[in-house]
Tab-separated table of C-alpha atoms in Angstrom:
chain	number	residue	atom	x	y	z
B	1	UNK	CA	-16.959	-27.760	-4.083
B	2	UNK	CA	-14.485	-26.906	-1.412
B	3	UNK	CA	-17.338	-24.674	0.212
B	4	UNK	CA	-19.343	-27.562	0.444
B	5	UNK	CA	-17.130	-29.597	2.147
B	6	UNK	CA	-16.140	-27.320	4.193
B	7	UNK	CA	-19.968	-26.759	5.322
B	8	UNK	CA	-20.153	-30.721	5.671
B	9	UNK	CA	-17.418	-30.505	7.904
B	10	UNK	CA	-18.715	-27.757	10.055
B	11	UNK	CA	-22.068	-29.525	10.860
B	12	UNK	CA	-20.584	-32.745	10.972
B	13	UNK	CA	-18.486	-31.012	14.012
B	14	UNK	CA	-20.654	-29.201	15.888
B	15	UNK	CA	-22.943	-32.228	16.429
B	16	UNK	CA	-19.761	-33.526	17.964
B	17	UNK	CA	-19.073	-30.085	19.988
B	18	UNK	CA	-18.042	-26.913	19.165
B	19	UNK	CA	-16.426	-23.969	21.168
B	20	UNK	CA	-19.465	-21.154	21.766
B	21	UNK	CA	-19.041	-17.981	21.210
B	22	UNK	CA	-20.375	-14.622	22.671
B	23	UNK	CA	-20.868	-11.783	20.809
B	24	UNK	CA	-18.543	-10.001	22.524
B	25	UNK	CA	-15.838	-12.940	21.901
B	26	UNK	CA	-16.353	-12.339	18.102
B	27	UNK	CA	-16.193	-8.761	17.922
B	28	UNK	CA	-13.203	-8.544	20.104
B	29	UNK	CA	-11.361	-11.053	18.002
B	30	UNK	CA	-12.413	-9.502	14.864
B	31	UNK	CA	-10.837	-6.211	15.867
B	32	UNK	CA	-7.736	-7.994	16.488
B	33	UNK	CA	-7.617	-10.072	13.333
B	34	UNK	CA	-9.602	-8.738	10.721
B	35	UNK	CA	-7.096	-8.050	7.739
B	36	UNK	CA	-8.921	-4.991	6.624
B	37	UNK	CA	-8.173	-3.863	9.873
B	38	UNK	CA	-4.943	-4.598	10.435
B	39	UNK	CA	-4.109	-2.909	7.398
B	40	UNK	CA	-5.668	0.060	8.898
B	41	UNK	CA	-3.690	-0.457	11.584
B	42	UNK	CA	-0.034	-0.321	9.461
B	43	UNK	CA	-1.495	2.669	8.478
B	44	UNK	CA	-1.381	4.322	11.768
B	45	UNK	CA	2.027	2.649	12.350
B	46	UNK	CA	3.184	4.389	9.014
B	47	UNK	CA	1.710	7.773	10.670
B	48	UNK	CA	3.313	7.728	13.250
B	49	UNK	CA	6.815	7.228	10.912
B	50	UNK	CA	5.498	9.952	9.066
B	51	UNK	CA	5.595	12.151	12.630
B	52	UNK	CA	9.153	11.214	13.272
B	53	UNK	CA	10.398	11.899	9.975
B	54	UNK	CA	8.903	15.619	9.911
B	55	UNK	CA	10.886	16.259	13.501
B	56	UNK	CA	14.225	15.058	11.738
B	57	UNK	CA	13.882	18.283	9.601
B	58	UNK	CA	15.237	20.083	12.881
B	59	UNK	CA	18.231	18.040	13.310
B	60	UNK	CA	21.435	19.220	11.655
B	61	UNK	CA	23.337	16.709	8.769
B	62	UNK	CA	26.750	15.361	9.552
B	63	UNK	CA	28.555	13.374	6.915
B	64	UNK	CA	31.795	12.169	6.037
B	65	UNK	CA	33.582	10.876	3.050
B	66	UNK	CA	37.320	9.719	1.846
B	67	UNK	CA	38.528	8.801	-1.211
B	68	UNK	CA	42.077	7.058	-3.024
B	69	UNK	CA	42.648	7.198	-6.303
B	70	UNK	CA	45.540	6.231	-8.913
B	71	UNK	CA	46.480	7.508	-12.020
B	72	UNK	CA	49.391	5.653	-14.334
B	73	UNK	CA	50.586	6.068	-17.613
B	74	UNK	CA	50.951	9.450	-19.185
B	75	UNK	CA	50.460	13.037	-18.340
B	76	UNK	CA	50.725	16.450	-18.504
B	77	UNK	CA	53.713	17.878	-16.050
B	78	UNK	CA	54.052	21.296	-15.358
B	79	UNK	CA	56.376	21.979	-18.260
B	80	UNK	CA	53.272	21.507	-20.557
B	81	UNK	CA	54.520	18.258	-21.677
B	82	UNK	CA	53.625	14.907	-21.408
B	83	UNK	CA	55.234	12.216	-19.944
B	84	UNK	CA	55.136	8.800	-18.124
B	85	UNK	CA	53.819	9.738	-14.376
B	86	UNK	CA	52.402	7.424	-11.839
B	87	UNK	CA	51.007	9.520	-9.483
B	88	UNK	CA	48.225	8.377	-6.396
B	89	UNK	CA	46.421	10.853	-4.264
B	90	UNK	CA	44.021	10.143	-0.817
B	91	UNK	CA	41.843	12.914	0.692
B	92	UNK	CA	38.773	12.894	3.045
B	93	UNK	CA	36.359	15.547	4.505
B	94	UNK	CA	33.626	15.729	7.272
B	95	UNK	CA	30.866	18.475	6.935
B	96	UNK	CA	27.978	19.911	8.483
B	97	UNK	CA	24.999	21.202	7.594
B	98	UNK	CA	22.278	22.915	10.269
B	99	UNK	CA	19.020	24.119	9.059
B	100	UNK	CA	18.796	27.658	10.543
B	101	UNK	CA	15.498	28.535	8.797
B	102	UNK	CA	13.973	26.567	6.721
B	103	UNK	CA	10.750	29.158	5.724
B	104	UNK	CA	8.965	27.017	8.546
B	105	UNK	CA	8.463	24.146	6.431
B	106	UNK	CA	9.706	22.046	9.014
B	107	UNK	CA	7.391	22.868	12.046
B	108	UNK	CA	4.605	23.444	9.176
B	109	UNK	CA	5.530	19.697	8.449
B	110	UNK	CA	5.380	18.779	11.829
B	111	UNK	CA	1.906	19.891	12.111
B	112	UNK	CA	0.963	18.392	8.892
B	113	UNK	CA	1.907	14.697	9.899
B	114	UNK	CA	0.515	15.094	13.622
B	115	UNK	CA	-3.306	16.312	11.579
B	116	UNK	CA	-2.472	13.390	9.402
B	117	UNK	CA	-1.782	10.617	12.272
B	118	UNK	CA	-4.505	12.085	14.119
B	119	UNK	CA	-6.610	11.281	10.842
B	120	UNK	CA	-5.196	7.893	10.157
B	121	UNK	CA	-6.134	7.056	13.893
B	122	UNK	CA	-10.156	7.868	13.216
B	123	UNK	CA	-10.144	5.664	10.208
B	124	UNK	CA	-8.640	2.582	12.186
B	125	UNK	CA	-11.367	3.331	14.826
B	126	UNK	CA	-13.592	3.721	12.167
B	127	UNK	CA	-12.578	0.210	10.371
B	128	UNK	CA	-12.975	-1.420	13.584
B	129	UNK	CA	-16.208	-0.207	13.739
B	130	UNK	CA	-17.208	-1.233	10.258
B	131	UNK	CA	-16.357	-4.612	11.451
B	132	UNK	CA	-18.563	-4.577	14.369
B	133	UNK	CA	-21.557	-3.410	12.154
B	134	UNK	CA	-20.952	-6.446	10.004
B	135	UNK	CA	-20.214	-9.294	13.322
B	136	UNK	CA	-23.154	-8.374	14.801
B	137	UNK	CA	-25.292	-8.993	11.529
B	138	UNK	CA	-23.548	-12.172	10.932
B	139	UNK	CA	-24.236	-13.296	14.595
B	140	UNK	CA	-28.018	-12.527	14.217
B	141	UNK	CA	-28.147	-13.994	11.167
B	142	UNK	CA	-27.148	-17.451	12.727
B	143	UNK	CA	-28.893	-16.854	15.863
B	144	UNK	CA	-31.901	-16.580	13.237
B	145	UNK	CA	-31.198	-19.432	11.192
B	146	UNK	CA	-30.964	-21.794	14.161
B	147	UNK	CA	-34.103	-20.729	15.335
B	148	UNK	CA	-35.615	-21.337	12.256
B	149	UNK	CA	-34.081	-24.941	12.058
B	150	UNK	CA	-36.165	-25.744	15.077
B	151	UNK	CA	-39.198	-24.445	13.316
B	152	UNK	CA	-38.622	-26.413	10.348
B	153	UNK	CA	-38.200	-29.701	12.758
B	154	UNK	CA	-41.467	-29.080	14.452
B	155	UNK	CA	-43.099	-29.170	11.115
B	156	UNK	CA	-41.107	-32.737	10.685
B	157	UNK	CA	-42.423	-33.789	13.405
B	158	UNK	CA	-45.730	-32.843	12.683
B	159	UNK	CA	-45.486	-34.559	9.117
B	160	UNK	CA	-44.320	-37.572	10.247
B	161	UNK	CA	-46.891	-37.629	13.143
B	162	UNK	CA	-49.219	-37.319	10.380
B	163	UNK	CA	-48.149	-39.422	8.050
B	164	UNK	CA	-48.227	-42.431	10.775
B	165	UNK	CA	-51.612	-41.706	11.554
B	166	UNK	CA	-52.539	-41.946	7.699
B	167	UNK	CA	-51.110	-44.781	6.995
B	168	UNK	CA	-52.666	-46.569	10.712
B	169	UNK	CA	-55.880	-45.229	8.989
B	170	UNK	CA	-54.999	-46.468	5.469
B	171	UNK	CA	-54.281	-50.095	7.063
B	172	UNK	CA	-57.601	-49.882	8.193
B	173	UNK	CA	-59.465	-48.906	4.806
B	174	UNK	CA	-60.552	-45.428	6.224
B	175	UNK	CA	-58.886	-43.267	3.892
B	176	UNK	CA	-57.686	-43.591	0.542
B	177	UNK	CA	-54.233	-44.613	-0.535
B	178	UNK	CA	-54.281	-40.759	-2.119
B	179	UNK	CA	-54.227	-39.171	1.241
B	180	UNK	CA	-51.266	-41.454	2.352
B	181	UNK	CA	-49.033	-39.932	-0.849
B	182	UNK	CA	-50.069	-36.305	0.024
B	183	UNK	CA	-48.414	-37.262	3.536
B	184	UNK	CA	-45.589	-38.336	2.308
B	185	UNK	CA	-45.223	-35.594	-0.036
B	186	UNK	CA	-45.912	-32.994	2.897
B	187	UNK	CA	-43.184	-34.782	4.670
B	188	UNK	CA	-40.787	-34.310	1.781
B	189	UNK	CA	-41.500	-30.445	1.264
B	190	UNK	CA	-40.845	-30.134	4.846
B	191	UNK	CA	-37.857	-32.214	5.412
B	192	UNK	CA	-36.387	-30.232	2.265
B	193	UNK	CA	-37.370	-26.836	4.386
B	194	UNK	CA	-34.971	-28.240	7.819
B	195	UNK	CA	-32.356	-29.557	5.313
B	196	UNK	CA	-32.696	-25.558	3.310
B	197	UNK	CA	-32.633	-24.146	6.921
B	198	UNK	CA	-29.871	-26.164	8.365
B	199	UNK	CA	-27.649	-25.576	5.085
B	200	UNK	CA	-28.682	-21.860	5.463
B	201	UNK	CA	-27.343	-21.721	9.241
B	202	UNK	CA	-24.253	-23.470	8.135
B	203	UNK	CA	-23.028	-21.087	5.439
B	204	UNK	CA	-24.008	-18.275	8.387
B	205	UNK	CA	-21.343	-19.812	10.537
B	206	UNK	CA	-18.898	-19.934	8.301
B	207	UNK	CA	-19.647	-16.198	6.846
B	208	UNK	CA	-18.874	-15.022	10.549
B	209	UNK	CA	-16.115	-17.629	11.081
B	210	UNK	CA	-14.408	-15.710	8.078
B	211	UNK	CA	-15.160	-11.847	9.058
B	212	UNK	CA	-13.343	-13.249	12.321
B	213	UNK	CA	-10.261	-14.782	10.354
B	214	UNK	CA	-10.557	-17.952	11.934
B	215	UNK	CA	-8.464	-20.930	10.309
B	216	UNK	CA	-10.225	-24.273	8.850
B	217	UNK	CA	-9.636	-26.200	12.361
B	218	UNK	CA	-11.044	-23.420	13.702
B	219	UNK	CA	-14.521	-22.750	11.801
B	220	UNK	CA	-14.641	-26.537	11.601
B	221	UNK	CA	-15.502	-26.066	15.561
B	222	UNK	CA	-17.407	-22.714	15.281
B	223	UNK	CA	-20.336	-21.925	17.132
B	224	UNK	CA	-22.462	-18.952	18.519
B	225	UNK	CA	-23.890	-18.556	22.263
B	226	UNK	CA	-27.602	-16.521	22.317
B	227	UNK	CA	-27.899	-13.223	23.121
B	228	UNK	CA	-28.546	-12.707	27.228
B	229	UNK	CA	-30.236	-9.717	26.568
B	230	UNK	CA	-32.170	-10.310	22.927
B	231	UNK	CA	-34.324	-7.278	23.851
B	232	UNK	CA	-33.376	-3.593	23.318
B	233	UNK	CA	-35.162	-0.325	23.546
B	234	UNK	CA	-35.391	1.982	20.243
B	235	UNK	CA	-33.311	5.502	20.151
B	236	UNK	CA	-35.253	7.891	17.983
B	237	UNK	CA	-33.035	8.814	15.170
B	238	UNK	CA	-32.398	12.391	15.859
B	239	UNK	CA	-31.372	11.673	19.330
B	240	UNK	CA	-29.370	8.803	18.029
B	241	UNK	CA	-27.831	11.042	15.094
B	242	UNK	CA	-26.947	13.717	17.360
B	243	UNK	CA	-24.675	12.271	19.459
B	244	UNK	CA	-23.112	10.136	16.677
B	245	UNK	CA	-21.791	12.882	14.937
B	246	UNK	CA	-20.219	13.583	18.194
B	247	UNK	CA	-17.978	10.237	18.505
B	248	UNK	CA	-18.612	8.834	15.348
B	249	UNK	CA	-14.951	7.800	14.232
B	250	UNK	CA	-16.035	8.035	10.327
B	251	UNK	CA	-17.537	11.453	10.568
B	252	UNK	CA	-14.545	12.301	12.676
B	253	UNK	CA	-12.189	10.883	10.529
B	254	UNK	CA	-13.620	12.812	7.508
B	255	UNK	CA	-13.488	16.034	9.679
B	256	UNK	CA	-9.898	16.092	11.312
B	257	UNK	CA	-9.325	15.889	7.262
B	258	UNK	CA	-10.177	19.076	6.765
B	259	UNK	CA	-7.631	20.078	9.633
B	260	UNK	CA	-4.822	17.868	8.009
B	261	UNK	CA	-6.243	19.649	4.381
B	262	UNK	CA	-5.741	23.252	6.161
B	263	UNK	CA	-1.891	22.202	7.422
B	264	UNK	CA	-1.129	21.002	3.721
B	265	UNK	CA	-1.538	24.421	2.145
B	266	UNK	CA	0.377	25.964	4.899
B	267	UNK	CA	3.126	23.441	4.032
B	268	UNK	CA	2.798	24.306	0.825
B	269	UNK	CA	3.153	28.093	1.471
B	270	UNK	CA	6.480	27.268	2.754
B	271	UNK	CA	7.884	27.267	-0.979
B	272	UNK	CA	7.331	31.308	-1.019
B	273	UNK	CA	9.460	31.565	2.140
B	274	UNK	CA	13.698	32.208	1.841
B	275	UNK	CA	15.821	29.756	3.356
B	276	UNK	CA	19.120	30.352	5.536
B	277	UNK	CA	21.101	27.122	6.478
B	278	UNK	CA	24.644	26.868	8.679
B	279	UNK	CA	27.051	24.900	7.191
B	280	UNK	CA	30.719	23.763	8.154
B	281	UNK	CA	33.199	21.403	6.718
B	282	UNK	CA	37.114	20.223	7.551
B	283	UNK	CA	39.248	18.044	5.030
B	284	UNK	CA	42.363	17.315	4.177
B	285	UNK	CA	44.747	15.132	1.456
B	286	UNK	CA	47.584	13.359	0.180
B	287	UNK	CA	49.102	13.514	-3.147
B	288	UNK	CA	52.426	11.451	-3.959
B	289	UNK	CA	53.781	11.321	-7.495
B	290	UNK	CA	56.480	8.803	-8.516
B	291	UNK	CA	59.951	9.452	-9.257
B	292	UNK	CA	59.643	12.997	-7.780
B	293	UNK	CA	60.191	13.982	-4.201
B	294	UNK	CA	57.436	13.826	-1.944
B	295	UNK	CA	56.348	15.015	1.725
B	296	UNK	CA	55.147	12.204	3.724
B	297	UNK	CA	51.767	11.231	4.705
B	298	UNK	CA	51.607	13.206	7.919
B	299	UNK	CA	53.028	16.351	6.777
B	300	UNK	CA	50.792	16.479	3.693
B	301	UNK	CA	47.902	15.888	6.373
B	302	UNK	CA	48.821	18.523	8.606
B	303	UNK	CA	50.367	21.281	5.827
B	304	UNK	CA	46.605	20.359	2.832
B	305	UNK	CA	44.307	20.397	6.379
B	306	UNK	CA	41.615	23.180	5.481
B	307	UNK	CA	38.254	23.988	7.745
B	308	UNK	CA	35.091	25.951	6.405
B	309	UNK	CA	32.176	27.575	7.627
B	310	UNK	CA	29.855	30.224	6.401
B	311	UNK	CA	25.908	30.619	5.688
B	312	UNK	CA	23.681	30.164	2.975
B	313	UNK	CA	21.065	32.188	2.134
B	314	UNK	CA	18.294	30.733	-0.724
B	315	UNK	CA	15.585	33.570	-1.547
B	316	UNK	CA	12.662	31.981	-4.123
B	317	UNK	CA	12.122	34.511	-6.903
B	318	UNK	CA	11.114	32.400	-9.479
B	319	UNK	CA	10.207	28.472	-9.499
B	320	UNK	CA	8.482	28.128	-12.844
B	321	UNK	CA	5.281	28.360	-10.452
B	322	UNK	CA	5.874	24.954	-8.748
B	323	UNK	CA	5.029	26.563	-5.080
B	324	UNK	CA	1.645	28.103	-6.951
B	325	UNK	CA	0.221	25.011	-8.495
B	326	UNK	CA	1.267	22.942	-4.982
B	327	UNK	CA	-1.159	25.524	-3.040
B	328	UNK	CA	-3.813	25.576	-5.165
B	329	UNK	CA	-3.405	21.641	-5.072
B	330	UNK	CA	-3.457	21.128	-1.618
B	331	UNK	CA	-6.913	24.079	-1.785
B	332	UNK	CA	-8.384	21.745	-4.283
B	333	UNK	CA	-7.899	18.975	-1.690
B	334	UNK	CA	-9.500	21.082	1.001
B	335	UNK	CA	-12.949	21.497	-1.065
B	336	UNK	CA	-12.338	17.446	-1.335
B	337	UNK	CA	-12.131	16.863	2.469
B	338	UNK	CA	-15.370	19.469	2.932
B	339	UNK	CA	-16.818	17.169	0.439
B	340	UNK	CA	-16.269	13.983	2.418
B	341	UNK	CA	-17.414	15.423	5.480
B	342	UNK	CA	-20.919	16.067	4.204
B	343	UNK	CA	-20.667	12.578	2.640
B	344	UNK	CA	-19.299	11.147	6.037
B	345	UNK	CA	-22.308	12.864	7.702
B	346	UNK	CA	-25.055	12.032	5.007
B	347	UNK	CA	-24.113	8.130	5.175
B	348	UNK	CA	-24.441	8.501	8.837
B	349	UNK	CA	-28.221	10.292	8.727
B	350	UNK	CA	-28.945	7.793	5.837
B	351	UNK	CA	-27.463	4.239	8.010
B	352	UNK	CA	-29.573	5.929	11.701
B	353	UNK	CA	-32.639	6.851	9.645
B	354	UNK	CA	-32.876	3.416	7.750
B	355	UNK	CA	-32.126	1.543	11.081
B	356	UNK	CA	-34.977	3.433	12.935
B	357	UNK	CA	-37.642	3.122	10.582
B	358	UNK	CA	-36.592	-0.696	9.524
B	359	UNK	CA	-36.574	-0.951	13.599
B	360	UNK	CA	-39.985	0.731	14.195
B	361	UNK	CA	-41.370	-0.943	11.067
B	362	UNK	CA	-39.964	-4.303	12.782
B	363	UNK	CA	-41.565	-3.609	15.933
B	364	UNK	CA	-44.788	-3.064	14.355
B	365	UNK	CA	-44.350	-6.037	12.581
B	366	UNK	CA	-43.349	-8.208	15.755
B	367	UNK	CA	-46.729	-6.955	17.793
B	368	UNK	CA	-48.859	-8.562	14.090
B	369	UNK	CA	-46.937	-11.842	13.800
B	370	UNK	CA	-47.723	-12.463	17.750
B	371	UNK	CA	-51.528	-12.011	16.815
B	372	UNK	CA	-50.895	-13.728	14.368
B	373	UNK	CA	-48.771	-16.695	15.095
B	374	UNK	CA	-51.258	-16.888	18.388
B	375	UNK	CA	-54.160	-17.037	15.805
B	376	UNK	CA	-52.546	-19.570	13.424
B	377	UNK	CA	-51.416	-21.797	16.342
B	378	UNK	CA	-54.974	-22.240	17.211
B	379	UNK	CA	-56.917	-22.373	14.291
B	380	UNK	CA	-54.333	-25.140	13.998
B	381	UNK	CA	-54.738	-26.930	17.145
B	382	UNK	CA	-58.642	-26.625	16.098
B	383	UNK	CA	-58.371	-28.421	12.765
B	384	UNK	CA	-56.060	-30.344	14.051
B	385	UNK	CA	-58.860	-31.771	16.360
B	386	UNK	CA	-61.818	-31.795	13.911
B	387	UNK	CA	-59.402	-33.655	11.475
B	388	UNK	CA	-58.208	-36.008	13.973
B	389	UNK	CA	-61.928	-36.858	14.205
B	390	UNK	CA	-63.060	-37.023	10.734
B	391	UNK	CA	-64.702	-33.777	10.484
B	392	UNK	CA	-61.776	-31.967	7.863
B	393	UNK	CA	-60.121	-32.777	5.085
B	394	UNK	CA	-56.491	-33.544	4.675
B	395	UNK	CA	-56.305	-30.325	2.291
B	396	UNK	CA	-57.792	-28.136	5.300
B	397	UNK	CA	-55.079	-29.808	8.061
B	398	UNK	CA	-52.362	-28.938	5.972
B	399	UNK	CA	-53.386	-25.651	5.018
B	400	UNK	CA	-53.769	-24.408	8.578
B	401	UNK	CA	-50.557	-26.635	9.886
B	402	UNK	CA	-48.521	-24.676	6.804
B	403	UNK	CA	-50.265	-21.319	8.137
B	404	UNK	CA	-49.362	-21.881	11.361
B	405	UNK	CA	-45.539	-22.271	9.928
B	406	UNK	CA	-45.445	-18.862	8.194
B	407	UNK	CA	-46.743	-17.394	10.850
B	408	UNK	CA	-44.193	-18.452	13.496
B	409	UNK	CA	-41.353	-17.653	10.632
B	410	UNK	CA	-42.283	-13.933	10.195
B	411	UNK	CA	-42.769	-14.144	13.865
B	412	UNK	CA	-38.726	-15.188	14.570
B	413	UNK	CA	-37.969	-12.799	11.298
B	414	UNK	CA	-39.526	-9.349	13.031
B	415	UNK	CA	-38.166	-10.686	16.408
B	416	UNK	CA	-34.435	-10.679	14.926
B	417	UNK	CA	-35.018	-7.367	12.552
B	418	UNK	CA	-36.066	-5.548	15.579
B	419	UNK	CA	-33.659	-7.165	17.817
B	420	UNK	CA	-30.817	-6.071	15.087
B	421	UNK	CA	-31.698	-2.464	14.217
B	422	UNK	CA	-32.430	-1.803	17.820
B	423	UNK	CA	-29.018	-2.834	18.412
B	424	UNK	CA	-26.842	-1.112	15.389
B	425	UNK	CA	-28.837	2.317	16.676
B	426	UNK	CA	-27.839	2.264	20.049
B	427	UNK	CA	-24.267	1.275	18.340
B	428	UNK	CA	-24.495	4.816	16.698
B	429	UNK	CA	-26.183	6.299	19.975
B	430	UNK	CA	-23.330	5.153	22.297
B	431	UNK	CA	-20.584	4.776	20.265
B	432	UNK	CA	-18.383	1.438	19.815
B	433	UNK	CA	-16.960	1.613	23.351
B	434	UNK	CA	-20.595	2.172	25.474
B	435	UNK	CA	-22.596	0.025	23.702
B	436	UNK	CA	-22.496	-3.000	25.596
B	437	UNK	CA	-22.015	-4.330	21.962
């Protein structure tokens, strides 16, 4: 229900004026606003996170701590005994801790998150262009619809030219009252067909108003400019595939994967590495303890004060094979990135193949709907004339008037296939920035 209204309110306002928009309008705000690739685009933000965190592993650790406690009631003295004692103590420390060698897990980790951002990176491109694929078949899709509304309003206005003419002959007792209601009922069947075509262009809009993210004020004044160059020339698909595997941000994502896969079982070698870290520490306390004679708070500062330094060394000998099973994990996700990049490459051949052929089939298409609709159009006009003076039936006028329709529909259909597939291959020929898309 809410759909509807919302497509009641969308034609309702584009009678009354609508912002137009180019193709290039929509795709560039659908790379901007599209959630799905937005998300992709945290992703990259995360990435780069992921960078900075992996160059912290050469910094060195400084922390510091301090602590007061109380104890009251009784305890043990020195005589073995117990015995009420309140006594209080303070003490704090500041240490240091500087990776000296870390079996190169941190410049191995460093390389791991630049592969990965690298990665991430392709996949936004590649979202973006998954986004494009889909605007520009939305946009045809309207541009196709609205030329088929004007189709469906010629036949209206044939029907009703008819029907006038029937029932100026009817008045006159030239035809029977049979051949009126057939008019009328041809006028029904094709005012259905604009209403059909009009809803159809409608819902169209709104599909692309969505993969755009615009608001309800904002599809409610929606609309779509034609195409200033509806005409394109068709790449053969082994040209076209060749360079898309080039710049193709998909197949490239899938194949800096098997860089990032490569730098994750290096990373994981790390574990079968030693380790030798630098660390350093200085502290000092305070300890009072009633009833007894104390030093004061500076002295006991200056007479507990203690420093440390020294180096640790950390050889692996045995980890209950936790470094083994994370190499042959990250291995096992090396055949898995191989695996998507023949996937990412077969989806490409499969999408250029099926756009050539649907485009060549299309074009062979468009060249029989002109002969054709040029046919249909006029046998029409022909019958048309013989009707108009007596010589043809009814059934024959609308039989060559609904010929003529289906004609001029496959004729706008093969027009828009062609002018689509033409367009998504020299999308994959040129890549999303040279396509003039």
């Amino acid at each position: 229900m809410r759909a509807s209204i919302l497509a009641l309110t969308l034609l309702c306002s584009v009678a009354a004026g609508a912002r137009t928009w180019t193709l290039d309008e929509c795709i560039g705000h659908a790379t901007a606003n599209n959630i799905t690739v937005r998300q992709q685009q945290l992703a990259v933000r995360n990435a780069e996170l992921g960078v900075t965190d992996a160059r912290s592993g050469y910094l060195p650790q400084v922390s510091a701590s301090a602590g007061q406690s109380w104890n009251l009631g009784r305890g043990l003295t020195a005589e073995n005994t117990y015995a009420d004692r309140n006594t209080s103590s303070f003490n704090w420390s500041g240490s240091l801790q500087v990776p000296v060698f870390n079996g190169l897990r941190t410049p191995r980790q460093v390389r791991y998150a630049k592969a990965n951002l690298a990665q991430v990176a392709e996949q936004y491109e590649a979202a973006k262009d998954n986004i494009t694929i889909n605007v520009i078949t939305s946009y045809l899709q309207v541009l196709y619809d609205k030329e088929m509304i004007e189709t469906a309003r010629h036949q209206v206005d044939l029907s009703n030219f008819d029907l006038s003419r029937r029932r100026a002959l009817l008045d006159g007792g030239k035809i029977p009252e049979i051949d009126m209601l057939e008019a009328e009922s041809q006028l029904a069947a094709d005012s259905l067909s604009l209403v059909q075509a009009q809803n159809d262009e409608v819902l169209a809009r709104i599909n692309l108003a969505q993969l755009l993210c615009l608001g309800e004020e904002d599809i409610a004044n929606f609309d779509v400019a034609p195409l200033s160059d509806p005409e394109a020339m068709i790449i053969p698909a082994e040209e076209a595939y060749r360079l898309a595997l080039q710049h193709n941000h998909s197949v490239r994502a899938a194949r800096l994967g098997l860089d990032t896969s490569d730098r994750n079982i290096s990373l994981a070698k790390s574990g079968y590495l030693p380790q030798l870290s630098f660390g350093a520490s200085v502290g000092s306390s305070y300890y009072k303890l009633s009833g007894m004679p104390n030093e004061s708070f500076g002295d006991q500062m200056r007479h507990n004060y203690s420093t440390y330094f020294g180096f640790s060394l950390n050889i692996p000998i045995f980890d209950g094979f936790s470094t083994r099973n994370s190499v042959r994990r990250a291995r096992v996700e090396r055949i898995n990135a191989e695996l998507q990049l023949d996937q990412a490459e077969q989806q490409l051949f499969h999408d250029i193949q099926q756009a050539y052929y649907q485009a060549t089939g299309a074009e062979r298409k468009l060249a029989s709907s002109r002969t054709a609709d040029r046919t249909a159009a006029r046998a029409y006009e022909a019958m048309a004339e013989k009707y108009a003076l007596g010589r043809a039936t009814p059934a024959d006028y609308e039989t060559a008037k609904n010929r003529a329709y289906r004609t001029a529909a496959d004729l706008v259909a093969a027009r828009y296939e062609l002018i689509l597939r033409s367009r998504l291959l020299a999308f994959y020929y040129l890549g999303s920035q040279d396509s003039g898309l």
